[in-house]
CSV table of C-alpha atoms in Angstrom, one decimal:
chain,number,residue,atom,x,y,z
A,1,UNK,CA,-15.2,83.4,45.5
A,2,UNK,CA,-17.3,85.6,43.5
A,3,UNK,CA,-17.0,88.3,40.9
A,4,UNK,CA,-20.3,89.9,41.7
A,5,UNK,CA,-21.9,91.7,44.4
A,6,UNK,CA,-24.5,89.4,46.1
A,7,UNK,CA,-26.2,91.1,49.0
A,8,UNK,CA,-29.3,93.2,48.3
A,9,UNK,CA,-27.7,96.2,50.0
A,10,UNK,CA,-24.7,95.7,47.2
A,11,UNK,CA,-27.4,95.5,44.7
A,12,UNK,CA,-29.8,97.9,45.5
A,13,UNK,CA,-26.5,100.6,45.2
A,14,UNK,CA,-25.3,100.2,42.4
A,15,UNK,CA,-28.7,100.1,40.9
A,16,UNK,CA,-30.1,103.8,42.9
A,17,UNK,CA,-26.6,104.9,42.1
A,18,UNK,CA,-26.9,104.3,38.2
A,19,UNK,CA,-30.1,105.7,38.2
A,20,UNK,CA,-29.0,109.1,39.9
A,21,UNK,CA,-26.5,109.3,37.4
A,22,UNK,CA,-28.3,108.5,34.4
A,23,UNK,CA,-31.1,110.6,35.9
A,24,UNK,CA,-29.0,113.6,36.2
A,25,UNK,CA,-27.2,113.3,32.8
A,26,UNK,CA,-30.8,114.0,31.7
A,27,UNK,CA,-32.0,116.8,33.3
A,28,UNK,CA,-29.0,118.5,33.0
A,29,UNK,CA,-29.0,118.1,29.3
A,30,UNK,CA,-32.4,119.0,29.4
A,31,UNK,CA,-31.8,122.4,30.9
A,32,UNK,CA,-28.8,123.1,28.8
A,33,UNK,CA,-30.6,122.9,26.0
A,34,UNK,CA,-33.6,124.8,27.2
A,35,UNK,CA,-31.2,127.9,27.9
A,36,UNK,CA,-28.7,128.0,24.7
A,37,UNK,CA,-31.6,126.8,22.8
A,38,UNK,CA,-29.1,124.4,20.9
A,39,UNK,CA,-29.7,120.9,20.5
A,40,UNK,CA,-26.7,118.8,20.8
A,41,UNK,CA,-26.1,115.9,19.1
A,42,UNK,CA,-28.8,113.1,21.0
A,43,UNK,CA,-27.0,110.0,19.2
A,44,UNK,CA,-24.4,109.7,21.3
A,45,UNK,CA,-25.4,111.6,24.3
A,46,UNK,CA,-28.0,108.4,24.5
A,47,UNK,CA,-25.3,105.9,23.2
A,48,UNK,CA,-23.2,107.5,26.2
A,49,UNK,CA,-25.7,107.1,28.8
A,50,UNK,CA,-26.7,103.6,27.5
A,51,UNK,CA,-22.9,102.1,28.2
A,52,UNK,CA,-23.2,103.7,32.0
A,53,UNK,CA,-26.1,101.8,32.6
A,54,UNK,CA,-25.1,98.5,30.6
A,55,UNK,CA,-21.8,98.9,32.4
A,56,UNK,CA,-23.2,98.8,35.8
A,57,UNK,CA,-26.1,96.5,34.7
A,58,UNK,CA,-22.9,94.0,33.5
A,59,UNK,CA,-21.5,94.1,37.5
A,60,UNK,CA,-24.9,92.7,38.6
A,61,UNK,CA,-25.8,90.4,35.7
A,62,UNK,CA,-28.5,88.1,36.2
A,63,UNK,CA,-32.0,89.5,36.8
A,64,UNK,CA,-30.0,93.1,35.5
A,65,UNK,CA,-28.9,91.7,32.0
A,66,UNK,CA,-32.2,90.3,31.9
A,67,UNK,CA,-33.7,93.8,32.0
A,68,UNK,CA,-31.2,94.8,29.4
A,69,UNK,CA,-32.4,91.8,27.2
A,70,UNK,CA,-35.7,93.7,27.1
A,71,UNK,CA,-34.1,97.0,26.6
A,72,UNK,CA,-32.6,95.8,23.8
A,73,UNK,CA,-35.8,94.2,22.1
A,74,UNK,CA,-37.4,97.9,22.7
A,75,UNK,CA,-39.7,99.0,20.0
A,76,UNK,CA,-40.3,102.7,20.3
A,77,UNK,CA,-40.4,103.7,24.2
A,78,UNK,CA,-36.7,104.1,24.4
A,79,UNK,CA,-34.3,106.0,22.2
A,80,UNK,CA,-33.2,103.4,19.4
A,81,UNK,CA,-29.4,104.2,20.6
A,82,UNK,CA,-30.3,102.5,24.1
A,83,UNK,CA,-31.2,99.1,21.9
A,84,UNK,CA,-27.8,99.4,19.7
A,85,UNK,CA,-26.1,99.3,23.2
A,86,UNK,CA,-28.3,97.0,25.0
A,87,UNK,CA,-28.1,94.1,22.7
A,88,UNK,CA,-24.9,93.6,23.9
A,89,UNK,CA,-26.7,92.1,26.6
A,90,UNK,CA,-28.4,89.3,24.7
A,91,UNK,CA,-24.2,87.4,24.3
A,92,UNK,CA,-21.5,89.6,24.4
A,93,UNK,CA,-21.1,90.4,27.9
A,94,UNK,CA,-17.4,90.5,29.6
A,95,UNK,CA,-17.0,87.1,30.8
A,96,UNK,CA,-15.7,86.7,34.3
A,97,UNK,CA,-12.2,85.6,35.4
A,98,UNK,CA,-10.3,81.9,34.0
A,99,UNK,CA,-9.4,81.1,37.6
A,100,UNK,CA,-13.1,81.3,38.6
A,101,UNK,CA,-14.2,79.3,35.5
A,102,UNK,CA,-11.4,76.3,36.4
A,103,UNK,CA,-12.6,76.2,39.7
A,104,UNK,CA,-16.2,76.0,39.0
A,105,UNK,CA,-16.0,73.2,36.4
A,106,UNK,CA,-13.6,71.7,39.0
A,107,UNK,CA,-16.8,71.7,41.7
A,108,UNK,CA,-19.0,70.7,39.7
A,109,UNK,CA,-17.8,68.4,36.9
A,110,UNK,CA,-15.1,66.5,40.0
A,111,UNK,CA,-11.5,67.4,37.5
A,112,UNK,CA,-10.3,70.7,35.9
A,113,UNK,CA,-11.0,71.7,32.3
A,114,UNK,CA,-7.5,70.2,30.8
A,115,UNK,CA,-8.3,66.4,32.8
A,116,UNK,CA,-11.9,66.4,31.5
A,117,UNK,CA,-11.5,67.5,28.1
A,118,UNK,CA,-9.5,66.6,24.8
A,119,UNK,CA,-9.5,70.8,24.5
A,120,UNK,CA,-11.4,73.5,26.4
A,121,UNK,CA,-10.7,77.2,25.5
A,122,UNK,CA,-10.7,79.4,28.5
A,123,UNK,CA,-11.8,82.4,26.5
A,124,UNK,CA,-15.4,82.5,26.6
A,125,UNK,CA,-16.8,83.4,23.0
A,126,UNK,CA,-20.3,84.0,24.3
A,127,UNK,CA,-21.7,85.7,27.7
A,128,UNK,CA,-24.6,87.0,28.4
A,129,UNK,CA,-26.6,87.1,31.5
A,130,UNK,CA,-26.9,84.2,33.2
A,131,UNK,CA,-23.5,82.3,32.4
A,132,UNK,CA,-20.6,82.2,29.6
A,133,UNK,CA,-20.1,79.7,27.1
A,134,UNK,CA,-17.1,77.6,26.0
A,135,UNK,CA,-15.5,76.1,23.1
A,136,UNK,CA,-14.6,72.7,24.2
A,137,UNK,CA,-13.9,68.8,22.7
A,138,UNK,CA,-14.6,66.0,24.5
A,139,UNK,CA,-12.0,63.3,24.1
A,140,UNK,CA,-14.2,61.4,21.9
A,141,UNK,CA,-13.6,64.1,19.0
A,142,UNK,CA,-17.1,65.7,19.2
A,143,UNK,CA,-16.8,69.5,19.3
A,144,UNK,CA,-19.1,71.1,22.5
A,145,UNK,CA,-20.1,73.9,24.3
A,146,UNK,CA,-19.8,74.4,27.8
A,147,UNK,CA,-22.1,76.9,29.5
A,148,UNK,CA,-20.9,77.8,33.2
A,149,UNK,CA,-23.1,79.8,35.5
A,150,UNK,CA,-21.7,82.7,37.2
A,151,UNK,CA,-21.7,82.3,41.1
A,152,UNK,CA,-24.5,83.9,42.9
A,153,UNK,CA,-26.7,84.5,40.0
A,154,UNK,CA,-30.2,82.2,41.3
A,155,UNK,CA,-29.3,83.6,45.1
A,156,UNK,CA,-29.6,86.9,43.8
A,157,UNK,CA,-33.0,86.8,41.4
A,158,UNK,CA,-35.3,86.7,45.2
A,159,UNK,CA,-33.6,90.0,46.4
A,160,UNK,CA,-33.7,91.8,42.9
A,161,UNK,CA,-37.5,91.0,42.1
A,162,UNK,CA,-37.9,92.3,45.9
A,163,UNK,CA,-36.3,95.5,44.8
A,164,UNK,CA,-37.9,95.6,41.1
A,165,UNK,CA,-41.5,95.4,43.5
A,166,UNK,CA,-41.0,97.5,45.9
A,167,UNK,CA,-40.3,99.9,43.2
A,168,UNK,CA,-43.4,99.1,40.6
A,169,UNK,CA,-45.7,99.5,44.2
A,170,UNK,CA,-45.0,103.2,44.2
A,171,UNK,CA,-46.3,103.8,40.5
A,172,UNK,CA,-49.2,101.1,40.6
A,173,UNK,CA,-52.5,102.5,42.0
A,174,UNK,CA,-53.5,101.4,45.5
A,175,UNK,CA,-54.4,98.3,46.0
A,176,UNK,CA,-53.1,96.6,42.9
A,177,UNK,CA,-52.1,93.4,42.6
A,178,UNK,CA,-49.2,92.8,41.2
A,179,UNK,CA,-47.6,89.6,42.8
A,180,UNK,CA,-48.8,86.9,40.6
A,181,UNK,CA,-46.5,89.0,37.5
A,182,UNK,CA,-43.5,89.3,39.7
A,183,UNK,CA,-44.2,85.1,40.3
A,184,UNK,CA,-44.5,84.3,37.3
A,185,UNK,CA,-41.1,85.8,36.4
A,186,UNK,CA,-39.5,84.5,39.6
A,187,UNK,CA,-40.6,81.1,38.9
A,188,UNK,CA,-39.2,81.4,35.1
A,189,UNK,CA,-35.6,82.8,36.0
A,190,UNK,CA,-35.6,80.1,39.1
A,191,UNK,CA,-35.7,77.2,35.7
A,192,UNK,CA,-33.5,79.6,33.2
A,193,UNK,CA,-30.7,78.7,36.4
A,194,UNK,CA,-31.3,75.2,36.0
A,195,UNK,CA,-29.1,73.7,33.5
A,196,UNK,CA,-30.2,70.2,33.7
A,197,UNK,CA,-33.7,71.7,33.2
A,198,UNK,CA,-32.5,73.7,30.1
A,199,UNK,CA,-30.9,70.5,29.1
A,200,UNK,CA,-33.8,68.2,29.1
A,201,UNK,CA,-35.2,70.7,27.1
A,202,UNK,CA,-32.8,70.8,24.5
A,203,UNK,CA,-33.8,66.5,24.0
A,204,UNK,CA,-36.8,67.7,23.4
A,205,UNK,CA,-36.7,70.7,20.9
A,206,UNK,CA,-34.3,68.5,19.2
A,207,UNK,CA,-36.8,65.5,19.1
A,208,UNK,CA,-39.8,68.0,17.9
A,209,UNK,CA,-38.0,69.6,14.9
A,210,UNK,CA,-36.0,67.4,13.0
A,211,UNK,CA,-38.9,67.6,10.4
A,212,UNK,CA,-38.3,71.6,9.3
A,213,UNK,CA,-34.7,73.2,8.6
A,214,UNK,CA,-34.9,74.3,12.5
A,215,UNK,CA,-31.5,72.7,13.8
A,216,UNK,CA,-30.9,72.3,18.2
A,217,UNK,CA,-27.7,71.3,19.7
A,218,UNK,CA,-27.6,67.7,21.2
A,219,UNK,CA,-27.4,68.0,25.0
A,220,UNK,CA,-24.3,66.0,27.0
A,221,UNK,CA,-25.4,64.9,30.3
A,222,UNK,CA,-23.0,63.0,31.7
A,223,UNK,CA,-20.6,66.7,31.6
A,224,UNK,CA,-23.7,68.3,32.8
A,225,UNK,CA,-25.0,69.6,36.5
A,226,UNK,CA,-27.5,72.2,37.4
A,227,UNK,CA,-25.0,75.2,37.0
A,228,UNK,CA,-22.7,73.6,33.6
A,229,UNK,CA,-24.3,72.8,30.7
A,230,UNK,CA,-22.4,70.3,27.7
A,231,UNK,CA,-23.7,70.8,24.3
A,232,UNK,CA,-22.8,70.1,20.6
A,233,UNK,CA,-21.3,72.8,19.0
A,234,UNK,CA,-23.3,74.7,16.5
A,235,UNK,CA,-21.4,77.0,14.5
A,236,UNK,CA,-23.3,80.1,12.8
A,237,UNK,CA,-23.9,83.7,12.5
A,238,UNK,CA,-25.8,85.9,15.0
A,239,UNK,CA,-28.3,88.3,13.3
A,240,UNK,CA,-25.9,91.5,13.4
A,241,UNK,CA,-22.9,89.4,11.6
A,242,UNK,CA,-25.4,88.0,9.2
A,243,UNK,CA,-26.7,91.5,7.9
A,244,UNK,CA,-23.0,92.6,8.2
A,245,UNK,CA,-22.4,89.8,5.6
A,246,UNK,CA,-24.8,92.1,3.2
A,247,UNK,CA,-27.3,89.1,2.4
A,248,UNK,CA,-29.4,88.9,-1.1
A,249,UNK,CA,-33.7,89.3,0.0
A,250,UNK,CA,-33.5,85.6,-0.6
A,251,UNK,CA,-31.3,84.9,2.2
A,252,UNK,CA,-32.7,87.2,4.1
A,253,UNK,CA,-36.3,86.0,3.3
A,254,UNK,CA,-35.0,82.3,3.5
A,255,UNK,CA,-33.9,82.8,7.3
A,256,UNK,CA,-37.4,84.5,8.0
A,257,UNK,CA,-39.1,82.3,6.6
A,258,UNK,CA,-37.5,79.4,9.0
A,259,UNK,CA,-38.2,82.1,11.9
A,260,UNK,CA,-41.7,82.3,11.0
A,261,UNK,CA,-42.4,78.3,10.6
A,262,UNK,CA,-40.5,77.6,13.6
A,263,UNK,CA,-42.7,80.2,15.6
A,264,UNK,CA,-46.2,78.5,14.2
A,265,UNK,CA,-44.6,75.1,14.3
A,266,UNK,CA,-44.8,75.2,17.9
A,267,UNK,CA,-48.1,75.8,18.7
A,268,UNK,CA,-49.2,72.8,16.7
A,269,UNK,CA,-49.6,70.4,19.8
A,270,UNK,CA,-49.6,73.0,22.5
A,271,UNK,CA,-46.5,72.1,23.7
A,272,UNK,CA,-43.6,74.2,25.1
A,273,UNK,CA,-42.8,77.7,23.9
A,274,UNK,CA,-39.0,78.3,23.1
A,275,UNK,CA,-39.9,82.3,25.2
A,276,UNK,CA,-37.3,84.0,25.0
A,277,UNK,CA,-36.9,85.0,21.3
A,278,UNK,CA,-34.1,87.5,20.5
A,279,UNK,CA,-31.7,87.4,18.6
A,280,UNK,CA,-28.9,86.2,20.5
A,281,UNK,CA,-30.7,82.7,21.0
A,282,UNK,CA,-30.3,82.2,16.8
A,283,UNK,CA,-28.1,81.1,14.6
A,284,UNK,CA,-28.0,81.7,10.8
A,285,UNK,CA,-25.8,78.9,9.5
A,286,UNK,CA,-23.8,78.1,6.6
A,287,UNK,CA,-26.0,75.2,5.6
A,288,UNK,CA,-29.1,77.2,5.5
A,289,UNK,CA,-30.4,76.3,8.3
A,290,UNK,CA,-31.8,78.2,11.3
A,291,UNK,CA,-29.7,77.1,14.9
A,292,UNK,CA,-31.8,77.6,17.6
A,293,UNK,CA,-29.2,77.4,20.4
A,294,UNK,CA,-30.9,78.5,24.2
A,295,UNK,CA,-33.7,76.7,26.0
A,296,UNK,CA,-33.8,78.2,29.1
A,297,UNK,CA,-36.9,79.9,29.3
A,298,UNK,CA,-39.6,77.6,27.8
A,299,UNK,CA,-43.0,78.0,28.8
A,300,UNK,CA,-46.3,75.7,28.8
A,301,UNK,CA,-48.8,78.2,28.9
A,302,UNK,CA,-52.6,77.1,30.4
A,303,UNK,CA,-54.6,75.8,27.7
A,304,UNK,CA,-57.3,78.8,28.4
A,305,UNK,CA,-55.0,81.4,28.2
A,306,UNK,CA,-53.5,80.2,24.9
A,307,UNK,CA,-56.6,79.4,23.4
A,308,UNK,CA,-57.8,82.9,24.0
A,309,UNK,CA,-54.3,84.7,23.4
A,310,UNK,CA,-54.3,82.7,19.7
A,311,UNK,CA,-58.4,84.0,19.3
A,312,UNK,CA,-57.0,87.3,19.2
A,313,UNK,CA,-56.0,86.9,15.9
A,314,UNK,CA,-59.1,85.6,14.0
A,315,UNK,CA,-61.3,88.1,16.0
A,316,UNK,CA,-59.1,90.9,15.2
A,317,UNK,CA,-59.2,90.3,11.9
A,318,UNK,CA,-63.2,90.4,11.6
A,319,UNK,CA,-63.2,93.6,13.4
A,320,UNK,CA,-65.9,92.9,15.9
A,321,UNK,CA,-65.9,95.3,18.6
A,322,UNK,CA,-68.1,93.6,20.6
A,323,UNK,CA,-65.8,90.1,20.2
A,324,UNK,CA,-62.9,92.0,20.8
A,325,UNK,CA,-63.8,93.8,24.2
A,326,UNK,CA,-65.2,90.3,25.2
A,327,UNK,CA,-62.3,88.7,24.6
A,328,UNK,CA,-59.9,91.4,26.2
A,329,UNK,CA,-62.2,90.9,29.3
A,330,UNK,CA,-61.5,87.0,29.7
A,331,UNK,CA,-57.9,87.9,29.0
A,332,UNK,CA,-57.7,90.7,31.9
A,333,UNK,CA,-56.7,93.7,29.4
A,334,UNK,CA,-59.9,95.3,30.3
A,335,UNK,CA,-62.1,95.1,33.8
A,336,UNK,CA,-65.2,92.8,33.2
A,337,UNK,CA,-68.1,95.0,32.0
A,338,UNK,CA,-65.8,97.7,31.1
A,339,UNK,CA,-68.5,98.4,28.2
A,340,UNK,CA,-70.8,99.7,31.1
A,341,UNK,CA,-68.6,103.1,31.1
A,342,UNK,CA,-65.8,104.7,29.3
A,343,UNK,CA,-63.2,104.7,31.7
A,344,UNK,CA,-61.4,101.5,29.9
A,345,UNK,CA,-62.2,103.3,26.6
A,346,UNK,CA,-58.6,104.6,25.5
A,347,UNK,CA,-57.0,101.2,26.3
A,348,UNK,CA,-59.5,99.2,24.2
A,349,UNK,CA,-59.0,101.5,21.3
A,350,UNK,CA,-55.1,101.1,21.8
A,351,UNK,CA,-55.2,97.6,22.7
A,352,UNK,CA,-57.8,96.7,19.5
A,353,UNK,CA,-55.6,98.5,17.3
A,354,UNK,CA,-52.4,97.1,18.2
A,355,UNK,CA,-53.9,93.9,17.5
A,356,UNK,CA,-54.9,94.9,14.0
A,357,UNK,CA,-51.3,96.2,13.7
A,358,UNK,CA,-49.7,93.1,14.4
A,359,UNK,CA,-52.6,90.9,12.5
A,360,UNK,CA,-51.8,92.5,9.1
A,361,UNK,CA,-49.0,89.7,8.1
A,362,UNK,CA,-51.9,87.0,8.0
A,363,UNK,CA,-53.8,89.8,5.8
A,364,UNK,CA,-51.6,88.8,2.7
A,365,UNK,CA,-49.8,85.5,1.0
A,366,UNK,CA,-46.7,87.3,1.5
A,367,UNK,CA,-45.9,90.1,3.7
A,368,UNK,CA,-42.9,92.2,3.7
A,369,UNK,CA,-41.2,92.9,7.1
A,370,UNK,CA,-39.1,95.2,5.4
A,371,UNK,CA,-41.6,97.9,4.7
A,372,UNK,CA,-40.4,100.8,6.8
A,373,UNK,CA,-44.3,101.8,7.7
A,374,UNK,CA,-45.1,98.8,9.2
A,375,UNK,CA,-42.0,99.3,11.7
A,376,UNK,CA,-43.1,102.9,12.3
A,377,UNK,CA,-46.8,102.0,12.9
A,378,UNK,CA,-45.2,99.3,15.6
A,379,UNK,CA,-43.2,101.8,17.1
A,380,UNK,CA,-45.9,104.4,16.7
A,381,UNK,CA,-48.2,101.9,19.2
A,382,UNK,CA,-45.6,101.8,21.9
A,383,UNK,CA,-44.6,105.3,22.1
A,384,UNK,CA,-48.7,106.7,22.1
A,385,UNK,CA,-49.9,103.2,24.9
A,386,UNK,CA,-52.2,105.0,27.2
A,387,UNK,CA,-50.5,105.3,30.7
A,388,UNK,CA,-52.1,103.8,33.4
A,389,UNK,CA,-50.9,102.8,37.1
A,390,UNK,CA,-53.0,99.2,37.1
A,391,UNK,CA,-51.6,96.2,35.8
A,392,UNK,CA,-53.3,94.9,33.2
A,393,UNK,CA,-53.3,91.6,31.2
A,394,UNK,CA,-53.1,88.1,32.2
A,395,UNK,CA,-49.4,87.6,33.9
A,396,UNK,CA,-48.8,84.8,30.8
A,397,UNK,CA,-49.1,87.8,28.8
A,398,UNK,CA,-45.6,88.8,30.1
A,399,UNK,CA,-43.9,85.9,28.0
A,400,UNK,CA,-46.6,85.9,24.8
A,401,UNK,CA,-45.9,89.5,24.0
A,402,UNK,CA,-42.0,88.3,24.1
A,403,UNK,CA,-42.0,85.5,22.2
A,404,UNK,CA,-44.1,87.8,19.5
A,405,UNK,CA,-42.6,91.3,19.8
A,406,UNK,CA,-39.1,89.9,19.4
A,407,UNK,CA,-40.1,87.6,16.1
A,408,UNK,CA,-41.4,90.4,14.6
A,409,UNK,CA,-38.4,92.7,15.9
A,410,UNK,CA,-36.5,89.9,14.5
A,411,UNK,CA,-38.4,89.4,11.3
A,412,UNK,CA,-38.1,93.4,11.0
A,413,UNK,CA,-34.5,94.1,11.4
A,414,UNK,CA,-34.0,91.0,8.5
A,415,UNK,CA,-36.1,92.9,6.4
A,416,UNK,CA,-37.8,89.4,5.3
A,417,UNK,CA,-40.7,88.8,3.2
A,418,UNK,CA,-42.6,85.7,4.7
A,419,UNK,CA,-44.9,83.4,2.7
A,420,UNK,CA,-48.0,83.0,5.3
A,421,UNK,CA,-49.8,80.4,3.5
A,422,UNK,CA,-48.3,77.4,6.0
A,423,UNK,CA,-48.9,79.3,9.0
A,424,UNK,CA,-52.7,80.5,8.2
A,425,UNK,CA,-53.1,76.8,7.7
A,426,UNK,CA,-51.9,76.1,11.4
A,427,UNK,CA,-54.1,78.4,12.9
A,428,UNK,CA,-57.3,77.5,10.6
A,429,UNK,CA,-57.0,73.7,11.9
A,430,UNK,CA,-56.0,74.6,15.4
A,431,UNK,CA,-59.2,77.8,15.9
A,432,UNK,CA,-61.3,75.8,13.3
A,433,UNK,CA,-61.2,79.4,11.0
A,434,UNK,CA,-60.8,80.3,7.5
A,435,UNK,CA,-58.8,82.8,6.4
């Protein structure tokens, strides 16, 4: 019993089909406006287009809605309307049937919703890509929430990375190799469907940060399996109801702040990395503090890789050309020896001064995230990147530039102004470096 399309054949249709469509809107528009020589209103001809794909991306869910995630965190390649409609994707997805819902806690928990629980609200008030969640209380008194997985969603991540390959091998040069990305990503979504995983990890956020005003839920194993997931309830504002709310700078700058300590905290002991850093995964609560509320995708990255990824900063800032390049070398954005010619040239100079783009926060005791020309010099980078059909960057790469891209994207739409002086610290003790 399943409200999705499983097979790869189901798949693989509805996603050539919403391409087509999308495709076509495009080039039709295109040529319209090439003959009247008018130029319609592009707001909501790309609002209109977005919904078609998130639509169709919302039948599929899983490795889909994950793509949407990242639409959503886009900074400059796609229009800015795609993102409005694509953060939909990060927890406000339709959620699927109630009969399907009792009848999964029902197989997985042994009784229905109404024998296991004091209350359990069959609306979901959160969905997103990989499950729904649900307001519950146990008959203890303690108010949870009860994440259920949709069916089908892990059987279906093997056939839509198959798909998402066989296209990337038509666009990558000859010869390229780009399985180790596409395992790296299988081998991530394969945990984000584990919920015992996701719980485990949830002890042990909450276990790491009871020292800063970062705030997890406590997990609830004994209502928990790999595809249902019992939590505390946190209760809070996502980061589009919060700026609805019209905050002061200081809230604003208070919640940034907690988003830029928590970031740094972690790298302390080189221990996991909460990865998957948009907005849907935080909570602004009443109490002033920040709920972090999804652990999913955590990653460990290789002590060589971080070390070099967190060397980017330091080197960047000192403007050494010659560190730089060497550096991008052991990190796999440009071939070893690339010095030797110019072929690598226009992705050094891109690469080098994205990296002094997104150094400048440490430049200055307080840096304002609100300044509308550091967004457009962001967005500026990722329109202008220098095509190229070989992969490039180390595969851990994929999961570094999320957790970063979406702080700042985060940090950005809040408009904060962080205080860097605890984070410099961090990094000086960790890369033995003065600032």
């Amino acid at each position: 019993m399943s409200d999705f399309p499983s097979s790869k054949y189901e798949r693989g249709k509805i996603i050539a089909k919403t391409g087509l469509k999308v495709g076509t809107n495009y080039a039709q528009r295109y040529l319209k406006n090439k003959v009247s020589g008018k130029v319609e209103d592009e707001r909501s001809f790309h609002q209109e287009n977005a919904k078609e794909v998130f639509k169709e991306f919302t039948k599929l869910r899983g490795t889909a809605l994950k793509i949407a995630q990242g639409m959503s965190m886009d900074q400059g390649i796609l229009p800015d309307e795609f993102a409005e409609v694509m953060s939909q994707a990060q927890y406000s997805v339709p959620p699927i049937n109630k009969a399907l819902i009792r009848s999964i806690i029902k197989r997985e928990l042994g009784g229905y919703p109404e024998q296991l629980f004091a209350t359990f609200d069959a609306t979901a008030f959160a969905a997103a890509s990989i499950g729904q969640v649900h307001k519950a209380e146990l008959k203890d008194g303690r108010r949870v929430a009860i994440k259920i997985q949709y069916p089908n969603v892990r059987d279906t991540i093997d056939s839509d990375l198959v798909m998402a390959k066989g296209f990337a091998k038509r666009l990558v040069k000859k010869g390229s190799n780009i399985d180790p990305y596409f395992d790296e990503i299988r081998d991530t979504l394969l945990l984000e469907t584990d919920y015992l995983h996701e719980g485990q990890q949830i002890e042990h956020f909450s276990k790491r940060f009871t020292h800063i005003n970062v705030v997890t839920p406590q997990w609830i194993e004994e209502y928990s399996t790999s595809k249902v997931l019992c939590m505390t309830f946190l209760d809070g504002r996502h980061l589009n109801e919060f700026i609805a709310e019209n905050p002061t700078q200081e809230q604003r700058n208070h919640f940034g702040q907690l988003l830029w300590d928590f970031f740094h905290e972690q790298i302390i002991d080189h221990d996991y990395i909460h990865a998957d850093t948009h907005p849907g995964n935080f909570l602004f609560m009443n109490d002033g503090r920040l709920g972090v509320i999804d652990f999913g995708c955590v990653k460990k990255f290789p002590v060589k890789f971080f070390r070099d990824y967190l060397e980017l900063l330091p080197t960047h800032l000192k403007n050494d050309d010659a560190a730089i390049r060497s550096l991008f070398e052991r990190l796999e954005v440009l071939k070893q020896n690339s010095s030797d010619g110019d072929t690598d040239q226009p992705y050094f100079e891109f690469a080098k001064n994205y990296g002094l783009t997104f150094s400048r926060p440490y430049t200055q005791e307080v840096f304002d995230f609100g300044d509308p020309e550091f967004d457009n010099t962001i967005r500026h980078f990722t329109k202008d990147a220098p095509l190229s059909n070989e992969p490039r960057g180390n595969k851990h790469f994929i999961y570094t530039t999320k957790v970063h891209v979406g702080l700042y994207n985060l940090l950005i739409k809040l408009k904060a102004q962080i205080n860097t002086e605890k984070s410099k610290n961090i990094l000086s003790k960790l890369l033995d470096i003065s600032f």
